[in-house]
Structures are given as C-alpha cells and as structure tokens.
Coordinates of C-alpha atoms in Angstrom, one line a residue:
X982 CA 99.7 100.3 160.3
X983 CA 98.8 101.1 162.8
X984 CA 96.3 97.6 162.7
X985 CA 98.8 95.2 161.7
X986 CA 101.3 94.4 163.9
X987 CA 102.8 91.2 162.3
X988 CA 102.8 90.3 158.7
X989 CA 102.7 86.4 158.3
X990 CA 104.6 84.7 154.9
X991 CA 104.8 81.1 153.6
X992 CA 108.1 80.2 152.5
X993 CA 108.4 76.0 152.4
X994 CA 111.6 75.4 150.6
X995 CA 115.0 76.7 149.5
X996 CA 114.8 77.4 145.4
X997 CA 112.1 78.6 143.4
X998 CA 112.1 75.2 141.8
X999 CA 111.7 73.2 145.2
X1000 CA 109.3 75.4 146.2
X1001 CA 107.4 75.5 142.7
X1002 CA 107.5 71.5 143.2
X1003 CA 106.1 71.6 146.5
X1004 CA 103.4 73.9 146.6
X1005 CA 102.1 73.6 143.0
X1006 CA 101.5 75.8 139.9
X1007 CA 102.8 79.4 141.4
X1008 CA 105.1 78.3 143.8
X1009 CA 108.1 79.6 142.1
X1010 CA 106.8 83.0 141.5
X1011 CA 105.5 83.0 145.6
X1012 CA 109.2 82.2 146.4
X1013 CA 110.3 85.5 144.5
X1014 CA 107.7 87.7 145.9
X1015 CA 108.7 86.6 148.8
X1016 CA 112.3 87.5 148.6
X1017 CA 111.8 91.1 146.7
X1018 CA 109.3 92.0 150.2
X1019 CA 112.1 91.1 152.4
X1020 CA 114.2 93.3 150.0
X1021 CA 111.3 95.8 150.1
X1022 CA 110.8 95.7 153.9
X1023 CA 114.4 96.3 154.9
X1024 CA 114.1 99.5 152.5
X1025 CA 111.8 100.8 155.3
X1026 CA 112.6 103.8 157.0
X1027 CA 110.1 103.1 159.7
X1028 CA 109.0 98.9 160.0
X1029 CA 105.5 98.7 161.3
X1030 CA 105.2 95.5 161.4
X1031 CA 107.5 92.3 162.3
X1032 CA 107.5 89.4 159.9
X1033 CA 106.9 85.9 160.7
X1034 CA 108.1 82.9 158.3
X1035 CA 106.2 79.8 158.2
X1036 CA 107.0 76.9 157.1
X1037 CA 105.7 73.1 157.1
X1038 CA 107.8 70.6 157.9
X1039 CA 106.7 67.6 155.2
X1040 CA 108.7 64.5 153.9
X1041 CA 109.3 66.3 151.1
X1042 CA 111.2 69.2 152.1
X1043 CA 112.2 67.8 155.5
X1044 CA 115.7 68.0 154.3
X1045 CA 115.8 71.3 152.3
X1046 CA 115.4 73.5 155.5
X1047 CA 118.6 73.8 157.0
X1048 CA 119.1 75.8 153.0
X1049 CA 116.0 77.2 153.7
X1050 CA 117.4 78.5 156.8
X1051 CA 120.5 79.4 155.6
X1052 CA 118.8 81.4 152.8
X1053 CA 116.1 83.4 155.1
X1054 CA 118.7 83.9 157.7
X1055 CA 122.0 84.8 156.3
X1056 CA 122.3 84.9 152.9
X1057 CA 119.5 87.0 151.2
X1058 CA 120.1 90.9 152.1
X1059 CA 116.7 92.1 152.7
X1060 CA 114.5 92.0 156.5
X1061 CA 115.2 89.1 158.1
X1062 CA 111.8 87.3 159.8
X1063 CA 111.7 87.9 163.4
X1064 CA 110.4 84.7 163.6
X1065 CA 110.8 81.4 161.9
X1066 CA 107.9 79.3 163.4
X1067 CA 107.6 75.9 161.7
X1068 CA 104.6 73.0 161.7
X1069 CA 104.3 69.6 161.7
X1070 CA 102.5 68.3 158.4
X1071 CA 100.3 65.3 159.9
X1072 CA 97.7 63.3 159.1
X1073 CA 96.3 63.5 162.4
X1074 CA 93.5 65.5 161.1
X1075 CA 92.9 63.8 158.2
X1076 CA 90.7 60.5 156.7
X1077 CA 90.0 59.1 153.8
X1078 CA 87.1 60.9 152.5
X1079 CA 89.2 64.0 152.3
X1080 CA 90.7 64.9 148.9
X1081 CA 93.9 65.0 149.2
X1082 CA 94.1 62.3 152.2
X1083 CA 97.1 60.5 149.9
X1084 CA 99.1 63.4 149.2
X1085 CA 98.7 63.8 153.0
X1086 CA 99.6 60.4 154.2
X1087 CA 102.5 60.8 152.2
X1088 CA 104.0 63.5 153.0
X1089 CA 103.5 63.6 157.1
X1090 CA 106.0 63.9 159.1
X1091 CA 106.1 62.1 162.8
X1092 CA 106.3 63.9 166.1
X1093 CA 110.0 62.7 166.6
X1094 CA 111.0 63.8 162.8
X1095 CA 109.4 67.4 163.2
X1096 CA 111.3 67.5 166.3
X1097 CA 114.4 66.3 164.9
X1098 CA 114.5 68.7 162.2
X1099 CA 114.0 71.4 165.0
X1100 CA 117.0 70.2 167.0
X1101 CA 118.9 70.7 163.9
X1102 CA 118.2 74.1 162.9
X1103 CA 118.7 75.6 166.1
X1104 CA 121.8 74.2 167.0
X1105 CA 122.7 75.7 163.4
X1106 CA 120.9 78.9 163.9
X1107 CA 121.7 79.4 167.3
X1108 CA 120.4 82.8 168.3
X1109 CA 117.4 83.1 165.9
X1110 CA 114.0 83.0 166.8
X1111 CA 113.0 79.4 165.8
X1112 CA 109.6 78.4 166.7
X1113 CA 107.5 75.0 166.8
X1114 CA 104.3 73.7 166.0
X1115 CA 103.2 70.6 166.7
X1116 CA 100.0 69.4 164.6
X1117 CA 97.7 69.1 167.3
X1118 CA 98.1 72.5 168.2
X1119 CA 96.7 73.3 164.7
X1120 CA 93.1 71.9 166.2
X1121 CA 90.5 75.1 166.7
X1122 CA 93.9 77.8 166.5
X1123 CA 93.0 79.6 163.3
X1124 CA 90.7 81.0 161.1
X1125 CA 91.1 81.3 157.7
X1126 CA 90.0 82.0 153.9
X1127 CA 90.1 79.4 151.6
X1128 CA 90.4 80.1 147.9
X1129 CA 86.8 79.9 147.4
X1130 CA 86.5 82.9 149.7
X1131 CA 84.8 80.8 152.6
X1132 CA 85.7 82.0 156.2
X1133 CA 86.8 78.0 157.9
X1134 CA 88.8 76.6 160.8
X1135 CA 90.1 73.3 161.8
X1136 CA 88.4 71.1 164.1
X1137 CA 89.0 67.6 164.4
X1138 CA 89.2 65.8 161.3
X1139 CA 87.0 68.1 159.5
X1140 CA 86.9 72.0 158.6
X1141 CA 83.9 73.9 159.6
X1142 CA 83.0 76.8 157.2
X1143 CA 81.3 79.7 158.8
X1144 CA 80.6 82.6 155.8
X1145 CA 81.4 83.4 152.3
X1146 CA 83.1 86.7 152.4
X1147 CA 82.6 87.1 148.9
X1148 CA 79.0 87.5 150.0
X1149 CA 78.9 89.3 153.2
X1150 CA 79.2 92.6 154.0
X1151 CA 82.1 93.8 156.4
X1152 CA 79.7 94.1 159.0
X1153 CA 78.5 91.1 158.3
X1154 CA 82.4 89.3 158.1
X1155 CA 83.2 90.7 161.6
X1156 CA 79.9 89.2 163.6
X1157 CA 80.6 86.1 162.1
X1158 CA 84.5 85.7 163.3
X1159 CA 83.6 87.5 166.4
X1160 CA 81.0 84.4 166.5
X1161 CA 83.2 81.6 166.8
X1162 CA 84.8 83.5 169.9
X1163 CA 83.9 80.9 172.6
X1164 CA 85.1 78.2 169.8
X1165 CA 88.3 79.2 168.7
X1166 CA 89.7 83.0 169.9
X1167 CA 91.7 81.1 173.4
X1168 CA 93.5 79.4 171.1
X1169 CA 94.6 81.6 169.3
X1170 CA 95.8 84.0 171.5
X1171 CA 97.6 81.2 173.2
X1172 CA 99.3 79.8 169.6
X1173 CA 100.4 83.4 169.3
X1174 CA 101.6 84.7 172.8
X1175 CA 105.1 84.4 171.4
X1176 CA 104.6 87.3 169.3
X1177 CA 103.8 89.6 172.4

C-alpha cells in the first residue's frame, strides 16, 4: 500500500497433494502458504488490497474445482478472494518445438469444457465473483517474470523476452515495460477492467 491494489494468487487444486501433483516439486507447500495468507489477510485491521484467485482449468484438475471452490469459498476461515477468475489451459499457443508441448496437449481443455466447468461452479457458487478466461485472451495480456528472471509476454505461439531484471537497473526495468506499451498495455487494461 498504497501501490498495490490487488494481490494476485495461484491456487489449481483442492489438497496439497492434488496440487503438489499438478504443479510439481513445491506445490504442496504453495497450497499451504496460500491458505495461512488468507488466514493472515483476514487478521487485517485495515485490507489494502483485494485478492484475486487464479486458477487453470486443465484435464487434470477439471474435476477437482467444484472442491476447490468449496474450499476457497466456504470452508477455510481466513479472507475470502474477491475474485475467482479461471483460464482455459490450451494448446492454442503452443507447437511442437516447445518443451513441454506434450504435457500441454495433454492436459488442454476445449472451449466447451472450460465453459462447462464454469456453468457449474456458478450455479454452485451463486453470488461469488466467478470470472473467465478464455485462452485466446491470454495472447499479448500480460507481462511476466519467468524463473530465470527474464521480463516475457505471450504472443502468438511464441514468448518474446524483453530484459533480464537480474541485470537491469530499476530504471532500467521500468523503460523496458513502459516499452512494450503500444504492444501489450490495451490489453491489459481491458483483461483487467473487472477489477475496477
């Protein structure tokens, strides 16, 4: 505060198992972290922030979300997200010469099954802020960090890196997002009007 006016966290299934499963090596300890700052962040006197969950909507945990839901939503006591916003995992934006182009083939998820899986948790959740993503809207919406520390964003098939912040200045970071304006920034803002 007073910079950050939403706080972002990946959640992708209901159990620190299923979730270790899923994500890989660490994905049982994420799950609890997760949990104890919800715990933490309804401790808050004063919330500066509102909390969005995301979640990807693969084969493999296609039908763990309504527990997942269930979880977020009513049963654990701490804050609950003010927004569940949920994406389609697709190859769309994938080929073959990416690495993990199997794992991706196998675990997309159609248009009609993403949607299917939305129907569902909003007739169960009615009243809850239950948000969609569709992959294509993924295309030039986001810039990121990878774990090599490389600023990147989607765009077509590929992603394009723009700057290692482990070797830029923050003077430097901020001329290079501010770069890839034109490219990039109206989607964003468009992705995220429902946080306004």
């Amino acid at each position: 505060a007073p910079y950050v006016s939403w706080i972002s966290i990946s959640l992708d299934c209901s159990t620190s198992e299923s979730n270790e499963a899923m994500t890989g090596k660490g994905g049982a300890l994420q799950f609890r972290k997760i949990l104890e700052f919800l715990q933490y962040n309804a401790s808050l006197d004063k919330k500066t922030a509102k909390i969005k969950l995301a979640t990807v909507i693969t084969k493999r945990n296609k039908d763990d979300l309504l527990a997942l839901g269930k979880l977020i939503l009513e049963d654990q006591s701490g804050y609950k997200p003010d927004i569940w916003r949920l994406y389609q995992f697709s190859d769309q934006f994938s080929d073959e010469t990416d690495v993990g182009y199997q794992y991706v083939t196998e675990n997309s998820v159609s248009a009609e099954e993403a949607e299917a899986v939305i129907r569902t948790l909003r007739e169960r959740f009615p009243g809850q802020n239950i948000s969609y993503r569709p992959a294509e809207s993924r295309d030039q919406s986001f810039i990121f960090i990878s774990p090599d520390l490389t600023l990147t964003y989607p765009s077509g098939k590929k992603y394009v890196a723009f700057g290692n912040t482990g070797k830029m200045t923050a003077d430097q970071i901020r001329v290079a997002i501010t770069g890839v304006r034109d490219i990039v920034w109206g989607k964003i803002i468009t992705n995220r009007a429902i946080y306004s």
